[in-house]
mmCIF file of C-alpha atoms in Angstrom:
data_model
loop_
_atom_site.group_PDB
_atom_site.id
_atom_site.type_symbol
_atom_site.label_atom_id
_atom_site.label_comp_id
_atom_site.label_asym_id
_atom_site.label_seq_id
_atom_site.Cartn_x
_atom_site.Cartn_y
_atom_site.Cartn_z
ATOM 1 C CA MET A 6 -22.690 57.561 -13.140
ATOM 2 C CA ILE A 7 -24.896 58.525 -10.188
ATOM 3 C CA ASP A 8 -24.323 56.822 -6.846
ATOM 4 C CA LEU A 9 -27.679 55.484 -5.692
ATOM 5 C CA GLU A 10 -26.562 52.688 -3.405
ATOM 6 C CA LEU A 11 -29.298 50.530 -1.914
ATOM 7 C CA SER A 12 -28.224 47.794 0.491
ATOM 8 C CA TRP A 13 -30.202 44.610 0.998
ATOM 9 C CA ARG A 14 -31.353 45.855 4.420
ATOM 10 C CA ALA A 15 -32.657 49.127 2.988
ATOM 11 C CA ALA A 16 -34.345 47.246 0.143
ATOM 12 C CA ALA A 17 -35.966 44.805 2.584
ATOM 13 C CA ILE A 18 -37.235 47.596 4.849
ATOM 14 C CA THR A 19 -38.594 49.530 1.859
ATOM 15 C CA ALA A 20 -40.308 46.384 0.577
ATOM 16 C CA ALA A 21 -41.935 45.781 3.969
ATOM 17 C CA CYS A 22 -43.162 49.389 4.137
ATOM 18 C CA LEU A 23 -44.621 49.166 0.641
ATOM 19 C CA ALA A 24 -46.325 45.874 1.457
ATOM 20 C CA GLY A 25 -47.902 47.404 4.572
ATOM 21 C CA THR A 26 -49.018 50.451 2.606
ATOM 22 C CA SER A 27 -50.563 48.184 -0.012
ATOM 23 C CA MET A 28 -52.555 46.270 2.613
ATOM 24 C CA VAL A 29 -53.870 49.475 4.197
ATOM 25 C CA ALA A 30 -54.821 50.962 0.819
ATOM 26 C CA ARG A 31 -56.629 47.795 -0.265
ATOM 27 C CA ARG A 32 -58.627 47.717 2.936
ATOM 28 C CA ALA A 33 -59.548 51.383 2.564
ATOM 29 C CA ALA A 34 -60.744 50.809 -1.012
ATOM 30 C CA ARG A 35 -62.619 47.561 -0.330
ATOM 31 C CA LEU A 36 -65.908 48.935 1.019
ATOM 32 C CA PRO A 37 -66.495 51.531 -1.740
ATOM 33 C CA ARG A 38 -65.577 48.905 -4.345
ATOM 34 C CA GLN A 39 -68.107 46.449 -2.914
ATOM 35 C CA GLN A 40 -70.830 49.078 -2.879
ATOM 36 C CA ALA A 41 -70.034 50.088 -6.446
ATOM 37 C CA THR A 42 -70.035 46.460 -7.590
ATOM 38 C CA THR A 43 -73.498 45.917 -6.092
ATOM 39 C CA GLY A 44 -74.809 49.056 -7.778
ATOM 40 C CA ASN A 45 -73.300 48.062 -11.108
ATOM 41 C CA GLN A 46 -74.826 44.589 -10.926
ATOM 42 C CA ALA A 47 -78.259 46.088 -10.302
ATOM 43 C CA ALA A 48 -77.787 48.498 -13.196
ATOM 44 C CA VAL A 49 -76.770 45.660 -15.499
ATOM 45 C CA THR A 50 -79.856 43.676 -14.475
ATOM 46 C CA ARG A 51 -82.157 46.609 -15.233
ATOM 47 C CA ASP A 52 -80.390 47.243 -18.510
ATOM 48 C CA ALA A 53 -80.740 43.605 -19.535
ATOM 49 C CA GLY A 54 -84.458 43.730 -18.868
ATOM 50 C CA ASN A 55 -84.938 46.872 -20.931
ATOM 51 C CA ARG A 56 -82.738 46.127 -23.932
ATOM 52 C CA GLY A 57 -83.113 42.371 -24.209
ATOM 53 C CA SER A 58 -80.665 39.886 -25.513
ATOM 54 C CA ARG A 59 -79.384 42.012 -28.447
ATOM 55 C CA ASP A 60 -76.953 43.895 -26.225
ATOM 56 C CA GLN A 61 -75.672 40.823 -24.388
ATOM 57 C CA ALA A 62 -72.766 40.274 -26.778
ATOM 58 C CA SER A 63 -71.549 43.853 -26.431
ATOM 59 C CA ARG A 64 -71.784 43.662 -22.638
ATOM 60 C CA ASP A 65 -69.813 40.424 -22.631
ATOM 61 C CA GLN A 66 -67.099 41.987 -24.786
ATOM 62 C CA ALA A 67 -66.942 45.008 -22.489
ATOM 63 C CA SER A 68 -66.632 42.690 -19.505
ATOM 64 C CA ARG A 69 -63.740 40.840 -21.155
ATOM 65 C CA ASP A 70 -61.984 44.088 -21.976
ATOM 66 C CA GLN A 71 -62.492 45.257 -18.427
ATOM 67 C CA ALA A 72 -61.106 42.000 -17.041
ATOM 68 C CA ASP A 73 -57.997 42.358 -19.206
ATOM 69 C CA ARG A 74 -57.451 45.830 -17.760
ATOM 70 C CA GLY A 75 -57.828 44.577 -14.206
ATOM 71 C CA GLY A 76 -61.553 44.260 -13.636
ATOM 72 C CA ASP A 77 -62.053 47.536 -11.761
ATOM 73 C CA THR A 78 -65.696 48.605 -11.458
ATOM 74 C CA ALA A 79 -65.339 51.004 -8.562
ATOM 75 C CA PRO A 80 -65.723 54.796 -8.765
ATOM 76 C CA PRO A 81 -62.608 56.797 -9.741
ATOM 77 C CA GLY A 82 -61.460 57.484 -6.165
ATOM 78 C CA PRO A 83 -61.456 53.902 -4.843
ATOM 79 C CA ARG A 84 -60.236 52.637 -8.204
ATOM 80 C CA ARG A 85 -57.177 54.880 -8.054
ATOM 81 C CA LEU A 86 -56.589 53.801 -4.468
ATOM 82 C CA ALA A 87 -56.793 50.138 -5.443
ATOM 83 C CA MET A 88 -54.422 50.691 -8.368
ATOM 84 C CA ALA A 89 -51.935 52.442 -6.105
ATOM 85 C CA ALA A 90 -52.185 49.516 -3.693
ATOM 86 C CA GLY A 91 -51.470 47.078 -6.510
ATOM 87 C CA ILE A 92 -48.465 49.075 -7.709
ATOM 88 C CA ALA A 93 -47.107 49.245 -4.150
ATOM 89 C CA GLN A 94 -47.512 45.482 -3.807
ATOM 90 C CA GLU A 95 -45.647 44.751 -7.036
ATOM 91 C CA ALA A 96 -42.880 47.208 -6.130
ATOM 92 C CA ALA A 97 -42.557 45.464 -2.766
ATOM 93 C CA ILE A 98 -42.114 42.101 -4.518
ATOM 94 C CA LEU A 99 -39.410 43.485 -6.817
ATOM 95 C CA LEU A 100 -37.571 45.127 -3.940
ATOM 96 C CA ALA A 101 -37.756 41.891 -1.957
ATOM 97 C CA LEU A 102 -36.156 40.040 -4.868
ATOM 98 C CA PHE A 103 -33.515 42.776 -5.071
ATOM 99 C CA ALA A 104 -32.792 42.389 -1.348
ATOM 100 C CA LEU A 105 -32.457 38.621 -1.700
ATOM 101 C CA TRP A 106 -30.086 39.104 -4.638
ATOM 102 C CA GLN A 107 -27.928 41.472 -2.596
ATOM 103 C CA LEU A 108 -27.979 39.090 0.358
ATOM 104 C CA ALA A 109 -27.057 36.093 -1.782
ATOM 105 C CA GLY A 110 -24.160 38.036 -3.250
ATOM 106 C CA SER A 111 -22.793 38.915 0.166
ATOM 107 C CA TYR A 112 -22.925 35.299 1.335
ATOM 108 C CA SER A 113 -21.405 33.855 -1.829
ATOM 109 C CA LEU A 114 -18.184 35.811 -1.371
ATOM 110 C CA ILE A 115 -16.388 32.927 0.312
ATOM 111 C CA GLY A 116 -13.138 33.416 -1.559
ATOM 112 C CA PRO A 117 -11.984 33.481 -5.176
ATOM 113 C CA ASP A 118 -10.155 30.142 -5.200
ATOM 114 C CA GLY A 119 -13.139 27.870 -5.753
ATOM 115 C CA ALA A 120 -14.797 30.421 -8.038
ATOM 116 C CA LEU A 121 -11.765 30.584 -10.308
ATOM 117 C CA ALA A 122 -11.506 26.800 -10.458
ATOM 118 C CA ARG A 123 -15.151 26.502 -11.496
ATOM 119 C CA ALA A 124 -14.695 29.206 -14.145
ATOM 120 C CA GLN A 125 -11.670 27.313 -15.461
ATOM 121 C CA TRP A 126 -13.760 24.145 -15.688
ATOM 122 C CA ILE A 127 -16.459 26.000 -17.670
ATOM 123 C CA TRP A 128 -13.815 27.401 -20.025
ATOM 124 C CA HIS A 129 -12.358 23.945 -20.718
ATOM 125 C CA ALA A 130 -15.832 22.380 -21.088
ATOM 126 C CA GLU A 131 -16.680 24.905 -23.797
ATOM 127 C CA ARG A 132 -13.456 24.079 -25.638
ATOM 128 C CA VAL A 133 -14.176 20.339 -25.432
ATOM 129 C CA VAL A 134 -17.549 20.769 -27.170
ATOM 130 C CA HIS A 135 -15.987 23.229 -29.660
ATOM 131 C CA MET A 136 -18.061 26.268 -28.707
ATOM 132 C CA PRO A 137 -16.974 29.647 -30.160
ATOM 133 C CA SER A 138 -14.233 31.340 -28.180
ATOM 134 C CA GLU A 139 -15.386 34.320 -26.128
ATOM 135 C CA THR A 140 -11.893 35.756 -26.502
ATOM 136 C CA GLU A 141 -12.152 35.899 -30.278
ATOM 137 C CA ILE A 142 -15.582 37.538 -30.080
ATOM 138 C CA GLN A 143 -14.268 40.207 -27.713
ATOM 139 C CA ARG A 144 -11.172 40.921 -29.836
ATOM 140 C CA ALA A 145 -13.402 41.697 -32.797
ATOM 141 C CA PHE A 146 -14.934 44.579 -30.787
ATOM 142 C CA LEU A 147 -11.924 45.919 -28.862
ATOM 143 C CA GLY A 148 -10.862 48.053 -31.828
ATOM 144 C CA HIS A 149 -14.118 50.040 -31.545
ATOM 145 C CA PRO A 150 -13.983 51.875 -28.182
ATOM 146 C CA LEU A 151 -17.320 53.673 -28.523
ATOM 147 C CA LEU A 152 -19.126 50.421 -29.245
ATOM 148 C CA VAL A 153 -17.456 48.702 -26.311
ATOM 149 C CA GLN A 154 -18.386 51.562 -23.975
ATOM 150 C CA ALA A 155 -21.984 51.390 -25.212
ATOM 151 C CA LEU A 156 -22.051 47.661 -24.431
ATOM 152 C CA ASN A 157 -20.639 48.397 -20.961
ATOM 153 C CA LEU A 158 -23.524 50.793 -20.294
ATOM 154 C CA TYR A 159 -25.956 48.263 -21.761
ATOM 155 C CA TYR A 160 -24.734 45.604 -19.344
ATOM 156 C CA ALA A 161 -24.679 47.932 -16.351
ATOM 157 C CA SER A 162 -28.164 49.401 -16.478
ATOM 158 C CA LEU A 163 -30.445 48.480 -19.341
ATOM 159 C CA HIS A 164 -31.578 45.078 -18.058
ATOM 160 C CA PHE A 165 -33.204 46.650 -14.994
ATOM 161 C CA VAL A 166 -34.885 49.370 -17.052
ATOM 162 C CA VAL A 167 -36.257 46.970 -19.664
ATOM 163 C CA LEU A 168 -37.535 44.448 -17.112
ATOM 164 C CA ILE A 169 -39.322 47.056 -15.005
ATOM 165 C CA SER A 170 -40.765 48.722 -18.118
ATOM 166 C CA CYS A 171 -42.094 45.354 -19.293
ATOM 167 C CA LEU A 172 -43.710 44.673 -15.923
ATOM 168 C CA VAL A 173 -45.331 48.117 -15.846
ATOM 169 C CA TRP A 174 -46.638 47.631 -19.393
ATOM 170 C CA VAL A 175 -48.161 44.238 -18.622
ATOM 171 C CA TYR A 176 -49.644 45.474 -15.343
ATOM 172 C CA ALA A 177 -51.192 48.577 -16.932
ATOM 173 C CA ARG A 178 -52.353 47.178 -20.279
ATOM 174 C CA HIS A 179 -52.678 43.399 -19.863
ATOM 175 C CA ARG A 180 -53.489 42.877 -16.197
ATOM 176 C CA ARG A 181 -54.919 39.421 -16.813
ATOM 177 C CA HIS A 182 -51.458 38.127 -17.802
ATOM 178 C CA TYR A 183 -49.548 39.839 -15.018
ATOM 179 C CA PRO A 184 -49.816 37.145 -12.283
ATOM 180 C CA GLN A 185 -48.321 34.548 -14.607
ATOM 181 C CA VAL A 186 -45.434 36.874 -15.546
ATOM 182 C CA ARG A 187 -44.765 37.717 -11.909
ATOM 183 C CA ILE A 188 -44.711 34.067 -10.824
ATOM 184 C CA THR A 189 -42.299 33.187 -13.634
ATOM 185 C CA LEU A 190 -40.013 36.062 -12.663
ATOM 186 C CA VAL A 191 -40.018 35.033 -9.000
ATOM 187 C CA LEU A 192 -39.356 31.357 -9.764
ATOM 188 C CA PHE A 193 -36.498 32.077 -12.136
ATOM 189 C CA THR A 194 -34.844 34.710 -9.929
ATOM 190 C CA ALA A 195 -35.156 32.557 -6.815
ATOM 191 C CA GLY A 196 -33.619 29.593 -8.642
ATOM 192 C CA ALA A 197 -30.764 31.746 -9.929
ATOM 193 C CA LEU A 198 -30.086 33.058 -6.428
ATOM 194 C CA LEU A 199 -29.877 29.537 -5.027
ATOM 195 C CA ILE A 200 -27.362 28.532 -7.691
ATOM 196 C CA GLN A 201 -25.341 31.706 -7.160
ATOM 197 C CA PHE A 202 -24.626 30.761 -3.558
ATOM 198 C CA LEU A 203 -21.941 28.613 -5.237
ATOM 199 C CA PRO A 204 -19.466 31.255 -6.473
ATOM 200 C CA VAL A 205 -18.282 31.187 -10.093
ATOM 201 C CA ALA A 206 -15.865 33.777 -11.476
ATOM 202 C CA PRO A 207 -16.635 35.653 -14.716
ATOM 203 C CA PRO A 208 -14.326 35.355 -17.748
ATOM 204 C CA ARG A 209 -12.665 38.719 -17.060
ATOM 205 C CA MET A 210 -11.243 37.327 -13.788
ATOM 206 C CA LEU A 211 -9.836 34.173 -15.367
ATOM 207 C CA PRO A 212 -6.118 34.712 -16.093
ATOM 208 C CA GLY A 213 -5.794 32.039 -18.772
ATOM 209 C CA ASP A 214 -8.535 33.029 -21.215
ATOM 210 C CA GLY A 215 -6.960 36.267 -22.489
ATOM 211 C CA MET A 216 -10.107 38.373 -21.984
ATOM 212 C CA VAL A 217 -10.081 42.043 -20.987
ATOM 213 C CA ASP A 218 -12.191 43.704 -18.303
ATOM 214 C CA THR A 219 -13.690 46.339 -20.607
ATOM 215 C CA ALA A 220 -15.606 48.111 -17.854
ATOM 216 C CA ALA A 221 -12.441 48.609 -15.792
ATOM 217 C CA ARG A 222 -10.536 49.770 -18.882
ATOM 218 C CA TYR A 223 -13.006 52.610 -19.533
ATOM 219 C CA GLY A 224 -13.918 53.389 -15.914
ATOM 220 C CA GLN A 225 -17.461 52.000 -16.207
ATOM 221 C CA SER A 226 -17.333 49.142 -13.712
ATOM 222 C CA VAL A 227 -20.514 48.497 -11.733
ATOM 223 C CA TYR A 228 -18.726 46.348 -9.170
ATOM 224 C CA GLY A 229 -18.773 48.954 -6.453
ATOM 225 C CA SER A 230 -21.385 51.264 -5.006
ATOM 226 C CA VAL A 231 -22.585 52.446 -8.413
ATOM 227 C CA ALA A 232 -26.011 52.759 -10.016
ATOM 228 C CA GLY A 233 -27.862 51.397 -6.993
ATOM 229 C CA PHE A 234 -26.314 47.932 -7.096
ATOM 230 C CA ASN A 235 -23.312 46.633 -5.173
ATOM 231 C CA ALA A 236 -22.991 43.628 -7.426
ATOM 232 C CA ASP A 237 -21.305 40.368 -6.545
ATOM 233 C CA GLN A 238 -18.473 39.609 -8.932
ATOM 234 C CA LEU A 239 -18.618 35.846 -8.336
ATOM 235 C CA SER A 240 -22.225 35.232 -9.433
ATOM 236 C CA ALA A 241 -21.575 34.540 -13.096
ATOM 237 C CA MET A 242 -23.503 31.248 -13.218
ATOM 238 C CA PRO A 243 -26.274 31.465 -14.344
ATOM 239 C CA SER A 244 -26.560 34.777 -16.181
ATOM 240 C CA VAL A 245 -29.546 36.637 -14.744
ATOM 241 C CA HIS A 246 -29.120 39.193 -17.544
ATOM 242 C CA ILE A 247 -29.825 36.491 -20.139
ATOM 243 C CA GLY A 248 -32.693 34.989 -18.158
ATOM 244 C CA TRP A 249 -34.477 38.304 -17.689
ATOM 245 C CA ALA A 250 -33.950 39.231 -21.348
ATOM 246 C CA LEU A 251 -35.458 35.905 -22.471
ATOM 247 C CA LEU A 252 -38.396 36.409 -20.101
ATOM 248 C CA VAL A 253 -39.090 39.901 -21.465
ATOM 249 C CA ALA A 254 -38.958 38.633 -25.054
ATOM 250 C CA LEU A 255 -41.315 35.730 -24.325
ATOM 251 C CA VAL A 256 -43.774 38.019 -22.528
ATOM 252 C CA VAL A 257 -43.865 40.515 -25.395
ATOM 253 C CA VAL A 258 -44.373 37.774 -27.986
ATOM 254 C CA GLN A 259 -47.135 36.110 -25.958
ATOM 255 C CA VAL A 260 -49.028 39.182 -24.763
ATOM 256 C CA SER A 261 -48.680 41.690 -27.578
ATOM 257 C CA ARG A 262 -50.763 41.455 -30.746
ATOM 258 C CA SER A 263 -48.529 43.732 -32.821
ATOM 259 C CA ARG A 264 -46.914 42.322 -35.934
ATOM 260 C CA TRP A 265 -43.631 43.841 -34.699
ATOM 261 C CA ARG A 266 -43.619 41.827 -31.483
ATOM 262 C CA TRP A 267 -41.175 39.270 -32.918
ATOM 263 C CA LEU A 268 -38.482 41.925 -32.910
ATOM 264 C CA ALA A 269 -38.356 41.449 -29.131
ATOM 265 C CA LEU A 270 -36.463 38.210 -29.738
ATOM 266 C CA GLY A 271 -33.478 40.335 -30.732
ATOM 267 C CA TYR A 272 -33.221 41.648 -27.165
ATOM 268 C CA PRO A 273 -31.852 38.437 -25.573
ATOM 269 C CA ALA A 274 -29.534 37.968 -28.574
ATOM 270 C CA LEU A 275 -28.099 41.470 -28.081
ATOM 271 C CA THR A 276 -27.838 40.860 -24.338
ATOM 272 C CA LEU A 277 -25.871 37.657 -24.956
ATOM 273 C CA LEU A 278 -23.478 39.589 -27.180
ATOM 274 C CA ALA A 279 -23.074 42.317 -24.535
ATOM 275 C CA VAL A 280 -22.282 39.958 -21.647
ATOM 276 C CA VAL A 281 -19.706 38.117 -23.763
ATOM 277 C CA VAL A 282 -17.971 41.205 -25.212
ATOM 278 C CA THR A 283 -17.729 42.775 -21.738
ATOM 279 C CA ALA A 284 -16.269 39.480 -20.402
ATOM 280 C CA ASN A 285 -18.909 39.143 -17.705
ATOM 281 C CA HIS A 286 -20.309 35.740 -18.718
ATOM 282 C CA PHE A 287 -19.449 32.563 -20.565
ATOM 283 C CA TRP A 288 -21.712 31.035 -23.195
ATOM 284 C CA LEU A 289 -22.649 28.325 -20.688
ATOM 285 C CA ASP A 290 -23.846 30.964 -18.214
ATOM 286 C CA GLY A 291 -26.473 32.042 -20.739
ATOM 287 C CA ILE A 292 -27.401 28.448 -21.623
ATOM 288 C CA ALA A 293 -27.867 27.639 -17.936
ATOM 289 C CA ALA A 294 -30.113 30.701 -17.554
ATOM 290 C CA ALA A 295 -32.260 29.599 -20.495
ATOM 291 C CA LEU A 296 -32.619 26.093 -19.045
ATOM 292 C CA LEU A 297 -33.514 27.520 -15.640
ATOM 293 C CA LEU A 298 -36.177 29.753 -17.185
ATOM 294 C CA ALA A 299 -37.611 26.755 -19.057
ATOM 295 C CA LEU A 300 -37.710 24.822 -15.781
ATOM 296 C CA ALA A 301 -39.529 27.715 -14.078
ATOM 297 C CA LEU A 302 -42.123 27.732 -16.867
ATOM 298 C CA LEU A 303 -42.597 23.962 -16.616
ATOM 299 C CA VAL A 304 -43.009 24.124 -12.832
ATOM 300 C CA GLN A 305 -45.540 26.913 -13.187
ATOM 301 C CA ARG A 306 -47.498 25.028 -15.853
ATOM 302 C CA ALA A 307 -47.506 21.875 -13.735
ATOM 303 C CA GLY A 308 -48.764 23.872 -10.762
ATOM 304 C CA TRP A 309 -51.610 25.392 -12.778
ATOM 305 C CA ALA A 310 -52.552 21.944 -14.159
ATOM 306 C CA ALA A 311 -52.608 20.424 -10.678
ATOM 307 C CA ARG A 312 -54.718 23.313 -9.412
ATOM 308 C CA ARG A 313 -57.244 22.918 -12.231
ATOM 309 C CA GLN A 314 -57.420 19.180 -11.620
ATOM 310 C CA LEU A 315 -58.113 19.683 -7.917
ATOM 311 C CA ARG A 316 -60.831 22.230 -8.692
ATOM 312 C CA SER A 317 -62.398 19.891 -11.225
ATOM 313 C CA ARG A 318 -62.470 17.008 -8.763
ATOM 314 C CA TRP A 319 -63.978 19.213 -6.086
ATOM 315 C CA ARG A 320 -66.721 20.468 -8.396
ATOM 316 C CA ARG A 321 -67.588 16.968 -9.608
ATOM 317 C CA GLY A 322 -67.719 15.586 -6.100
ATOM 318 C CA GLY A 323 -69.449 18.503 -4.438
ATOM 319 C CA PRO A 324 -70.007 18.816 -0.709
ATOM 320 C CA GLY A 325 -71.520 15.702 0.845
ATOM 321 C CA ARG A 326 -71.109 13.584 -2.316
ATOM 322 C CA GLU A 327 -69.043 10.567 -3.116
ATOM 323 C CA GLY A 328 -65.706 11.588 -4.569
ATOM 324 C CA GLN A 329 -65.257 14.449 -2.130
ATOM 325 C CA PRO A 330 -62.087 14.150 -0.018
ATOM 326 C CA GLY A 331 -62.961 12.636 3.336
ATOM 327 C CA TYR A 332 -66.221 11.076 2.104
ATOM 328 C CA LEU A 333 -67.199 7.790 3.750
ATOM 329 C CA PRO A 334 -70.140 5.648 2.550
ATOM 330 C CA GLU A 335 -72.937 4.956 4.968
ATOM 331 C CA ARG A 336 -72.498 1.835 7.087
ATOM 332 C CA PRO A 337 -75.013 -0.969 6.401
ATOM 333 C CA SER A 338 -77.542 -1.752 9.053
ATOM 334 C CA VAL A 339 -77.127 -4.718 11.385
ATOM 335 C CA ASP A 340 -79.972 -6.607 9.713
ATOM 336 C CA ALA A 341 -78.270 -6.328 6.365
#
């Protein structure tokens, strides 16, 4: 595997540089975009006067298609500049999350004693509720070395590739849905990072569960300076792998209109199998990730509902009308 180490400091500096580049590029593209928008509005007005109402439906459909692609109406040069600015901004957000993840991992390494005790508690809790044994699942695969090595590679690298590919696809083809996807990703990842400040050991580090560290057995361990990620070994709860896989599957099912989109639901199922066979997560790690993702979606939906309610109240009240925040009725005269 190629050594592409990126520390949290380097990731943070790169994110700041990309954010600054995005701001400069947006400002450079703003004036030509405004001029083009004015010219397009005038052209649409003239076209409406010449063609009449028969072409209104087609123009509305074109406008909706354009909004789904991002709503760019500028000439090719400024449009490319604006797109590059948007890509730089999104890359800066992802690198900032990566830096926070690295930083959280470095601070959560406060010693293995508490982490092992918490992992032992999770193991016993699963046995109390009669959940399937991770050890038995792993033993069914240990006799197939090539399959185990493939699952090691799957765990080590594929979750980053699939997540970034999904974000690029939504940004390029379904821009209207991208802000919602980004907010969900940020909320879930931030919540997972907060929980991971409390260290929890993975199953492969627990001496009493009988599980094997498959990555160490085949020399594929990512817990070093490998593949661009100096991962924290005591951040098993919750499983970010499972959370990201569920997010990708939900995005594909919601955004895509293909009849094959439901196959995306197999991705989190395969990810759950991979993290268990490689002894990197318990079942409860994945369940906690799913609950955290559901909480992030509920928080986001509540925020959008509150925002719509505030806008509705503002529009009904209007400036200078009763119902507007800060409105006071006129005082009666002294005679009255």
